[in-house]
C-alpha cells in the first residue's frame, strides 16, 4: 500500500542576523563572509551574537548541501557548536541572553532533526518551551522529534498541545497542516482509520492550500479501511469506502482499481441471481466496475500496461454482454502477456457468440495448448467446430432456397474444407449445380423470348441474371452483344429519365451509364447524364452543408436525420457516407462522455445532474438501455417517454412511398403521425409542408 504522504518538514526562520558592518559582510562573497564571522568571534569571543551569526553561516551553508552528505553533517556540527557557544556567552549578557536563547533552541532542535538525533531535538525544543511556553516553533518541533523517534504517544500529546496553543493565531498556526498530517499518519499506523480520516478532513476544510496532499492521504486511509473490511468479507462496505476514496482523490489510481475489483466481485455474485432486483443490482455494480477499470487502464494511467486489469475489464464486459468491447479488452491483455489460457478461452467464447468462428476456433485451440489438462478448453474447441459447421450448412440452405445457388455452393465447399468427411455436402453441391443449370437455362430462354419480341431491356436483364448466377457462363455475353443497338440505348435512357424524375439519382445514373456504354456518342444520353450529375451534386452539396452546419453547432440529432435521409435517396454518395461516419463518431463520443458524467453525478449524490445527463443521452440514442435504466433509477422509478427511432423511421418511409405513388393524403397522414412522435424532426416537417402545398394546389385546380 502506498505510504501516507507527509508535508515537507518545517524550515525555521531565525530572527537575529546582526553585527554585519554596513557595506562589507552583506556584500562580501561567501568565503569572505565566513571569514568575517570567524574574525568577529576571534576579536570578541564573549559577544554571543558573534557566535550566533557564525552558527547561522554554517547552518545556511549546510541547508544548501546534499542532505546527509559528509560535508553537510560537518557543517551542521560546526553550526551546533557555534549556537551552543552563543548560549554560554549569552549568560554573561542579560540583554543578549533574552534575544538569543530562544532562537538558539529553535535552530539547535532543527539541526538535531537534520542529524537524526531526535532525542536531542526534543531536549532542545523543550528548553525553548521552558523559555517561552507558547512558542509555536518549539511546540511543533517537539512533536516532530517525538514522531520521528517513533514515540507516538508523546508525539500525539505534543502536536495537540501545539494546536491548542495556536488556536486563533493564524501566523503561529502555519505548521498546523503538518501537525494534523502527523496525527493522521500515527492514527493510520495504529489502524485507527476513522480518527485518521478526521485529521485529514480537518486539513482539507481549514487549509485549502494543503488540500491536495490531504485529499490523497484521506484516500489512502479509506483504501486501507476498505481493505480491512474486504478481508472480513464485508464487500459492500468495502466498495463504499473505495468509492469515497476515489471521490476524495480522483487521481489515486490504486483507489480506482480497488473500487473496480470490489464492484466486480459484487456484480459477479449477483448478476446470475434469479431475483430481478438482485440481478439489476449486480448489473449496476458491473457498470461501475467497467467505468473504473476503463479509467485505471486509460492512456496515461498507472495500469495501462497491466494485463490483469485489462483481463478484468474484459471479464466485466463479458458479464455485461458487451462482446465487441470485451474482445478489444482481451486482445489488449493478450498483447501484454500472450500466455494467458483464461484470456484466450474467454476471447474464444466472445468471438463464438459474435459468430466469428474461425478466430474463435484459433483462440480456443491456443487456450487448449496453453493448458492441456483443461477439459473446458477442449470442449470449447469441439463446440466451436460443430457450431461453425452447422452455421455454414444453415447459410447454404438459405441461399439455395433463395436461388442464390453459387453462394450456397460456396458455403458447402467451406463445410468440406472444415470437415472433409461431412457426408451431405458433396451431394448438396451436386444438386446445386443441377439447379444452377436449370435457372441459367430459364433466364436464357426468357431473354431470348424478350429479344425476339423487341423488349431489349427485359432481354438484357435476363441475360445479366445469367451472369449473376454464373459469371463464367459463355453464352450470356454473346447474347448481350446483340443488344447494342439504338433500341436498347433508347430503353435504357427512358428508364434513366424515369428514375431521374423520381429523384432516384443513383438508379438514373446507373441506367444512363449503361446506355453510354452501349453508345458512347449518344448526345441525348450524355445530356441526360449531365442533368443527373448536376442535380445529384447540387442536392448532395446542400445536404452536406446542412450536416456540417449542424455538427458545428453540436446539433447531432438533426445531423443524423439529414445523413439518414440523404443516404436513403443516394446510398452510394461518398461525401455523405464520410459525414455519416463523422456524425456517428461524434454521437458515440458524446454518449460516452455523458455516461461518465452521469455516473460521476450519481456517485456524488447529485441526482438532478445525473437525470439531465441521462436525458441528453436518450435524446441522441432513444433505445439506449443503460441510459434508460439510469434515468429510472435517479428519477425514483419515473418512466421516461422515449420516442422509438425505428417507429419514426418506419412512418417516414411510409410517407415517402405514398408520396411517390401520388397518394398525397396517405403521405400526409404518415408524416403527421411521425411528427407527433418527434416534433423536432426538421426533415419530416419539410416533407409535410411540401405535401400540404401540393394538396392545396390540387384543390385550387379542382
XYZ file of C-alpha atoms in Angstrom, residues 89-344:
256
model
C 28.377 33.587 26.133
C 24.798 34.877 26.458
C 24.692 34.024 30.139
C 27.121 36.889 30.789
C 24.941 39.406 28.921
C 21.352 39.533 30.185
C 20.022 41.579 27.212
C 21.699 39.331 24.625
C 20.632 36.255 26.580
C 16.944 37.181 26.249
C 17.308 37.796 22.499
C 19.410 34.788 21.617
C 18.368 31.832 23.771
C 15.010 31.051 22.155
C 16.390 31.306 18.601
C 19.309 29.046 19.544
C 16.971 26.427 20.984
C 14.861 26.536 17.820
C 17.808 26.128 15.438
C 19.603 23.536 17.587
C 16.411 21.481 17.642
C 16.113 21.665 13.880
C 19.817 20.768 13.419
C 19.332 17.716 15.646
C 16.434 16.591 13.444
C 18.577 17.021 10.330
C 21.293 14.922 12.038
C 18.610 12.355 13.009
C 19.359 12.911 16.706
C 15.689 13.022 17.590
C 16.104 12.713 21.354
C 18.468 15.724 21.365
C 15.950 17.628 19.214
C 13.200 17.068 21.804
C 15.542 18.265 24.582
C 16.380 21.492 22.737
C 12.743 22.232 21.896
C 11.689 21.588 25.498
C 14.315 24.092 26.646
C 12.774 26.558 24.223
C 9.296 25.844 25.648
C 10.634 26.357 29.168
C 11.998 29.694 27.977
C 8.772 30.647 26.115
C 5.871 28.230 26.856
C 3.742 29.380 23.887
C 6.466 29.383 21.212
C 4.864 27.633 18.192
C 8.158 26.520 16.610
C 9.311 24.676 19.718
C 5.873 23.227 20.416
C 5.661 21.863 16.878
C 9.347 20.818 16.755
C 8.981 18.785 19.957
C 6.085 16.832 18.371
C 8.130 16.289 15.203
C 11.088 14.999 17.221
C 8.906 12.546 19.120
C 7.223 11.409 15.880
C 10.486 10.790 14.050
C 11.757 8.899 17.124
C 8.537 6.809 16.864
C 7.338 7.825 20.313
C 3.808 8.228 19.044
C 2.054 8.737 22.350
C 4.361 11.640 23.266
C 4.173 12.988 19.709
C 0.363 12.981 19.818
C 0.325 14.963 23.078
C 2.922 17.398 21.728
C 1.043 18.104 18.484
C -2.253 18.503 20.332
C -0.545 20.981 22.687
C 0.771 22.907 19.672
C -2.676 23.021 18.026
C -4.327 24.142 21.261
C -1.725 26.858 21.920
C -2.011 28.327 18.417
C -5.819 28.385 18.154
C -6.938 31.749 16.828
C -3.410 32.784 15.789
C -3.067 32.213 12.015
C 0.608 33.200 11.886
C 1.583 30.848 14.725
C -0.598 28.136 13.142
C 1.437 27.834 9.930
C 2.600 24.333 10.898
C -0.946 23.163 11.766
C -1.478 21.252 8.455
C 1.755 19.333 9.154
C 0.762 18.645 12.747
C -2.635 17.328 11.663
C -0.969 15.234 8.963
C 1.396 13.696 11.519
C -1.564 12.948 13.792
C -3.405 11.334 10.885
C -0.347 9.263 9.947
C 0.001 7.980 13.523
C -3.686 7.108 13.703
C -3.439 5.292 10.393
C -0.368 3.349 11.508
C -2.295 2.099 14.523
C -5.297 1.332 12.263
C -7.500 3.981 13.841
C -8.914 4.796 10.423
C -11.867 6.961 11.464
C -9.556 9.111 13.592
C -7.010 9.401 10.766
C -9.711 10.372 8.263
C -10.930 13.051 10.680
C -7.493 14.696 10.835
C -7.120 14.718 7.029
C -10.625 16.097 6.577
C -9.748 18.876 9.031
C -6.753 19.821 6.880
C -8.982 19.909 3.766
C -11.585 22.099 5.478
C -9.301 24.527 7.317
C -6.298 24.754 4.993
C -7.383 24.755 1.311
C -3.808 25.270 0.062
C -2.803 21.939 1.603
C -5.952 20.107 0.470
C -4.312 18.231 -2.423
C -1.935 16.230 -0.211
C -4.609 15.866 2.468
C -7.058 14.510 -0.105
C -4.515 11.905 -1.199
C -3.879 10.963 2.464
C -7.631 10.713 3.085
C -7.961 8.499 0.016
C -5.149 6.266 1.319
C -6.899 5.924 4.685
C -10.200 4.986 3.044
C -8.494 2.378 0.848
C -6.760 0.858 3.896
C -10.076 0.810 5.743
C -11.745 -0.772 2.717
C -9.004 -3.428 2.538
C -9.671 -4.347 6.171
C -13.400 -4.735 5.534
C -12.768 -6.701 2.341
C -10.573 -9.140 4.293
C -13.539 -9.607 6.656
C -15.797 -10.415 3.654
C -17.735 -7.152 4.161
C -17.506 -6.432 0.441
C -20.381 -3.956 0.071
C -18.985 -1.705 2.823
C -15.511 -2.020 1.346
C -16.824 -0.942 -2.082
C -18.494 2.082 -0.494
C -15.213 3.152 1.124
C -13.281 2.607 -2.110
C -15.800 4.837 -3.888
C -15.269 7.501 -1.210
C -11.510 7.138 -1.712
C -11.927 7.770 -5.446
C -14.180 10.764 -4.753
C -11.580 12.176 -2.321
C -8.778 11.929 -4.888
C -9.756 11.015 -8.440
C -6.076 10.748 -9.428
C -5.485 7.951 -6.869
C -5.347 5.044 -9.313
C -4.915 2.385 -6.603
C -8.247 3.522 -5.171
C -9.830 3.322 -8.630
C -8.604 -0.238 -9.228
C -9.649 -1.291 -5.695
C -13.160 0.087 -6.312
C -13.313 -1.646 -9.696
C -12.370 -5.028 -8.229
C -14.846 -4.715 -5.337
C -17.754 -3.757 -7.607
C -16.786 -6.558 -9.995
C -16.942 -9.145 -7.203
C -20.307 -7.825 -6.025
C -21.713 -7.732 -9.558
C -20.354 -11.157 -10.485
C -22.065 -12.699 -7.466
C -25.440 -11.042 -8.144
C -25.809 -10.898 -11.923
C -26.796 -14.568 -12.255
C -29.398 -14.369 -9.467
C -32.977 -15.353 -10.271
C -34.461 -12.413 -8.365
C -34.896 -9.403 -10.660
C -33.818 -6.864 -8.033
C -30.597 -8.753 -7.256
C -29.804 -9.149 -10.940
C -30.380 -5.406 -11.512
C -28.143 -4.583 -8.560
C -25.455 -6.859 -9.978
C -25.605 -5.083 -13.340
C -25.211 -1.691 -11.623
C -22.108 -2.911 -9.799
C -20.661 -4.247 -13.051
C -21.271 -0.946 -14.838
C -19.413 0.912 -12.091
C -16.618 -1.670 -12.272
C -16.344 -1.251 -16.044
C -16.076 2.542 -15.764
C -13.394 2.235 -13.039
C -11.390 -0.370 -14.981
C -11.504 1.881 -18.052
C -10.188 4.802 -16.015
C -7.463 2.629 -14.476
C -6.314 1.440 -17.926
C -6.564 4.825 -19.680
C -3.921 6.211 -21.997
C -1.627 7.625 -19.281
C -2.974 5.625 -16.334
C -0.923 3.503 -13.945
C -2.471 0.205 -15.030
C -2.498 0.809 -18.794
C 0.105 -1.936 -19.310
C -1.191 -4.338 -16.648
C -2.602 -7.417 -18.373
C -4.614 -8.322 -15.245
C -6.520 -5.026 -15.295
C -7.378 -5.491 -18.981
C -8.425 -9.096 -18.264
C -10.783 -7.943 -15.514
C -12.183 -5.214 -17.765
C -12.847 -7.819 -20.453
C -14.490 -10.193 -17.975
C -16.711 -7.361 -16.718
C -17.754 -6.501 -20.278
C -18.466 -10.177 -20.946
C -20.875 -10.271 -17.997
C -22.474 -7.067 -19.329
C -22.757 -8.773 -22.757
C -20.664 -6.041 -24.391
C -18.910 -8.561 -26.570
C -17.271 -6.131 -29.015
C -15.744 -4.166 -26.118
C -14.767 -7.387 -24.357
C -12.957 -8.657 -27.450
C -10.905 -5.449 -27.639
C -10.032 -5.642 -23.920
C -8.912 -9.266 -24.078
C -6.871 -8.629 -27.206
C -5.072 -5.803 -25.354
C -4.467 -8.089 -22.354
C -3.002 -10.742 -24.656
C -0.793 -8.175 -26.375
C 0.809 -7.520 -22.983
C 1.004 -11.215 -21.990
C 0.188 -13.737 -24.744
C 0.457 -16.770 -22.420
C -2.920 -16.464 -20.694
C -5.101 -19.535 -21.238
C -8.074 -17.997 -19.418
C -7.927 -14.824 -21.518
C -7.776 -16.847 -24.724
